[in-house]
Amino acid sequence: MARFDAEIMPGVKLYDLKLIRGDRGFRVFGPSIGGGAAATFAPAIADQLVELALGEVARNANRH
């Protein structure tokens, strides 16, 4: 659905995160390296990233 970058705390940035809509709702995945995950997130952090990403998607949709 979208790719995005996020600064999860001052000085810690994650690039090329992926927001997808699946059977059980929205999920965020980190980039992969060599077929494996470069980053994983605890459920609470993943939920916060989903909320932030969906907010940005909605905000950008309202610009047009």
mmCIF file with all atom_site columns, C-alpha atoms in Angstrom:
data_model
loop_
_atom_site.group_PDB
_atom_site.id
_atom_site.type_symbol
_atom_site.label_atom_id
_atom_site.label_alt_id
_atom_site.label_comp_id
_atom_site.label_asym_id
_atom_site.label_entity_id
_atom_site.label_seq_id
_atom_site.pdbx_PDB_ins_code
_atom_site.Cartn_x
_atom_site.Cartn_y
_atom_site.Cartn_z
_atom_site.occupancy
_atom_site.B_iso_or_equiv
_atom_site.pdbx_formal_charge
_atom_site.auth_seq_id
_atom_site.auth_comp_id
_atom_site.auth_asym_id
_atom_site.auth_atom_id
_atom_site.pdbx_PDB_model_num
ATOM 1  C CA . MET A 1 1  ? 0.000  0.000   0.000  1.00 0.00 ? 1  MET A CA 1
ATOM 2  C CA . ALA A 1 2  ? 2.872  2.392   0.826  1.00 0.00 ? 2  ALA A CA 1
ATOM 3  C CA . ARG A 1 3  ? 6.577  2.583   1.492  1.00 0.00 ? 3  ARG A CA 1
ATOM 4  C CA . PHE A 1 4  ? 7.883  5.085   4.012  1.00 0.00 ? 4  PHE A CA 1
ATOM 5  C CA . ASP A 1 5  ? 10.767 6.123   6.235  1.00 0.00 ? 5  ASP A CA 1
ATOM 6  C CA . ALA A 1 6  ? 10.378 6.743   9.971  1.00 0.00 ? 6  ALA A CA 1
ATOM 7  C CA . GLU A 1 7  ? 12.464 8.218   12.758 1.00 0.00 ? 7  GLU A CA 1
ATOM 8  C CA . ILE A 1 8  ? 11.426 5.986   15.643 1.00 0.00 ? 8  ILE A CA 1
ATOM 9  C CA . MET A 1 9  ? 13.430 7.925   18.208 1.00 0.00 ? 9  MET A CA 1
ATOM 10 C CA . PRO A 1 10 ? 15.893 10.796  17.956 1.00 0.00 ? 10 PRO A CA 1
ATOM 11 C CA . GLY A 1 11 ? 18.828 9.617   15.890 1.00 0.00 ? 11 GLY A CA 1
ATOM 12 C CA . VAL A 1 12 ? 17.301 6.256   14.899 1.00 0.00 ? 12 VAL A CA 1
ATOM 13 C CA . LYS A 1 13 ? 15.821 6.207   11.405 1.00 0.00 ? 13 LYS A CA 1
ATOM 14 C CA . LEU A 1 14 ? 14.379 3.281   9.475  1.00 0.00 ? 14 LEU A CA 1
ATOM 15 C CA . TYR A 1 15 ? 14.151 3.435   5.707  1.00 0.00 ? 15 TYR A CA 1
ATOM 16 C CA . ASP A 1 16 ? 11.997 1.654   3.144  1.00 0.00 ? 16 ASP A CA 1
ATOM 17 C CA . LEU A 1 17 ? 9.379  0.319   5.553  1.00 0.00 ? 17 LEU A CA 1
ATOM 18 C CA . LYS A 1 18 ? 6.383  -1.270  3.867  1.00 0.00 ? 18 LYS A CA 1
ATOM 19 C CA . LEU A 1 19 ? 2.734  -0.829  4.873  1.00 0.00 ? 19 LEU A CA 1
ATOM 20 C CA . ILE A 1 20 ? 0.461  -3.593  3.620  1.00 0.00 ? 20 ILE A CA 1
ATOM 21 C CA . ARG A 1 21 ? -3.195 -4.464  4.074  1.00 0.00 ? 21 ARG A CA 1
ATOM 22 C CA . GLY A 1 22 ? -3.660 -8.159  4.782  1.00 0.00 ? 22 GLY A CA 1
ATOM 23 C CA . ASP A 1 23 ? -6.449 -10.469 5.850  1.00 0.00 ? 23 ASP A CA 1
ATOM 24 C CA . ARG A 1 24 ? -6.002 -9.425  9.484  1.00 0.00 ? 24 ARG A CA 1
ATOM 25 C CA . GLY A 1 25 ? -5.640 -5.703  8.897  1.00 0.00 ? 25 GLY A CA 1
ATOM 26 C CA . PHE A 1 26 ? -2.644 -3.482  8.302  1.00 0.00 ? 26 PHE A CA 1
ATOM 27 C CA . ARG A 1 27 ? 0.937  -4.522  8.996  1.00 0.00 ? 27 ARG A CA 1
ATOM 28 C CA . VAL A 1 28 ? 4.340  -2.889  8.707  1.00 0.00 ? 28 VAL A CA 1
ATOM 29 C CA . PHE A 1 29 ? 7.434  -4.713  7.573  1.00 0.00 ? 29 PHE A CA 1
ATOM 30 C CA . GLY A 1 30 ? 11.037 -3.604  7.562  1.00 0.00 ? 30 GLY A CA 1
ATOM 31 C CA . PRO A 1 31 ? 13.254 -4.000  4.506  1.00 0.00 ? 31 PRO A CA 1
ATOM 32 C CA . SER A 1 32 ? 14.844 -7.325  3.708  1.00 0.00 ? 32 SER A CA 1
ATOM 33 C CA . ILE A 1 33 ? 18.486 -8.135  3.143  1.00 0.00 ? 33 ILE A CA 1
ATOM 34 C CA . GLY A 1 34 ? 19.439 -11.319 1.353  1.00 0.00 ? 34 GLY A CA 1
ATOM 35 C CA . GLY A 1 35 ? 15.908 -12.682 1.687  1.00 0.00 ? 35 GLY A CA 1
ATOM 36 C CA . GLY A 1 36 ? 15.781 -12.141 5.462  1.00 0.00 ? 36 GLY A CA 1
ATOM 37 C CA . ALA A 1 37 ? 14.367 -9.382  7.625  1.00 0.00 ? 37 ALA A CA 1
ATOM 38 C CA . ALA A 1 38 ? 16.664 -6.404  8.225  1.00 0.00 ? 38 ALA A CA 1
ATOM 39 C CA . ALA A 1 39 ? 14.407 -5.219  11.073 1.00 0.00 ? 39 ALA A CA 1
ATOM 40 C CA . THR A 1 40 ? 11.511 -6.620  13.070 1.00 0.00 ? 40 THR A CA 1
ATOM 41 C CA . PHE A 1 41 ? 9.167  -4.879  15.493 1.00 0.00 ? 41 PHE A CA 1
ATOM 42 C CA . ALA A 1 42 ? 7.384  -5.788  18.694 1.00 0.00 ? 42 ALA A CA 1
ATOM 43 C CA . PRO A 1 43 ? 3.595  -5.728  18.164 1.00 0.00 ? 43 PRO A CA 1
ATOM 44 C CA . ALA A 1 44 ? 3.144  -2.436  20.061 1.00 0.00 ? 44 ALA A CA 1
ATOM 45 C CA . ILE A 1 45 ? 5.797  -0.699  17.943 1.00 0.00 ? 45 ILE A CA 1
ATOM 46 C CA . ALA A 1 46 ? 4.388  -2.171  14.727 1.00 0.00 ? 46 ALA A CA 1
ATOM 47 C CA . ASP A 1 47 ? 0.914  -0.895  15.699 1.00 0.00 ? 47 ASP A CA 1
ATOM 48 C CA . GLN A 1 48 ? 2.293  2.612   16.263 1.00 0.00 ? 48 GLN A CA 1
ATOM 49 C CA . LEU A 1 49 ? 4.077  2.531   12.896 1.00 0.00 ? 49 LEU A CA 1
ATOM 50 C CA . VAL A 1 50 ? 0.822  1.437   11.210 1.00 0.00 ? 50 VAL A CA 1
ATOM 51 C CA . GLU A 1 51 ? -1.053 4.346   12.819 1.00 0.00 ? 51 GLU A CA 1
ATOM 52 C CA . LEU A 1 52 ? 1.589  6.843   11.744 1.00 0.00 ? 52 LEU A CA 1
ATOM 53 C CA . ALA A 1 53 ? 1.764  5.488   8.198  1.00 0.00 ? 53 ALA A CA 1
ATOM 54 C CA . LEU A 1 54 ? -2.029 5.443   7.785  1.00 0.00 ? 54 LEU A CA 1
ATOM 55 C CA . GLY A 1 55 ? -2.180 9.024   9.049  1.00 0.00 ? 55 GLY A CA 1
ATOM 56 C CA . GLU A 1 56 ? 0.332  10.098  6.416  1.00 0.00 ? 56 GLU A CA 1
ATOM 57 C CA . VAL A 1 57 ? -1.475 8.164   3.672  1.00 0.00 ? 57 VAL A CA 1
ATOM 58 C CA . ALA A 1 58 ? -4.746 9.898   4.605  1.00 0.00 ? 58 ALA A CA 1
ATOM 59 C CA . ARG A 1 59 ? -3.083 13.300  4.836  1.00 0.00 ? 59 ARG A CA 1
ATOM 60 C CA . ASN A 1 60 ? -1.481 12.889  1.418  1.00 0.00 ? 60 ASN A CA 1
ATOM 61 C CA . ALA A 1 61 ? -4.777 11.689  -0.105 1.00 0.00 ? 61 ALA A CA 1
ATOM 62 C CA . ASN A 1 62 ? -6.488 14.850  1.149  1.00 0.00 ? 62 ASN A CA 1
ATOM 63 C CA . ARG A 1 63 ? -3.928 17.050  -0.639 1.00 0.00 ? 63 ARG A CA 1
ATOM 64 C CA . HIS A 1 64 ? -5.253 16.047  -4.068 1.00 0.00 ? 64 HIS A CA 1
#
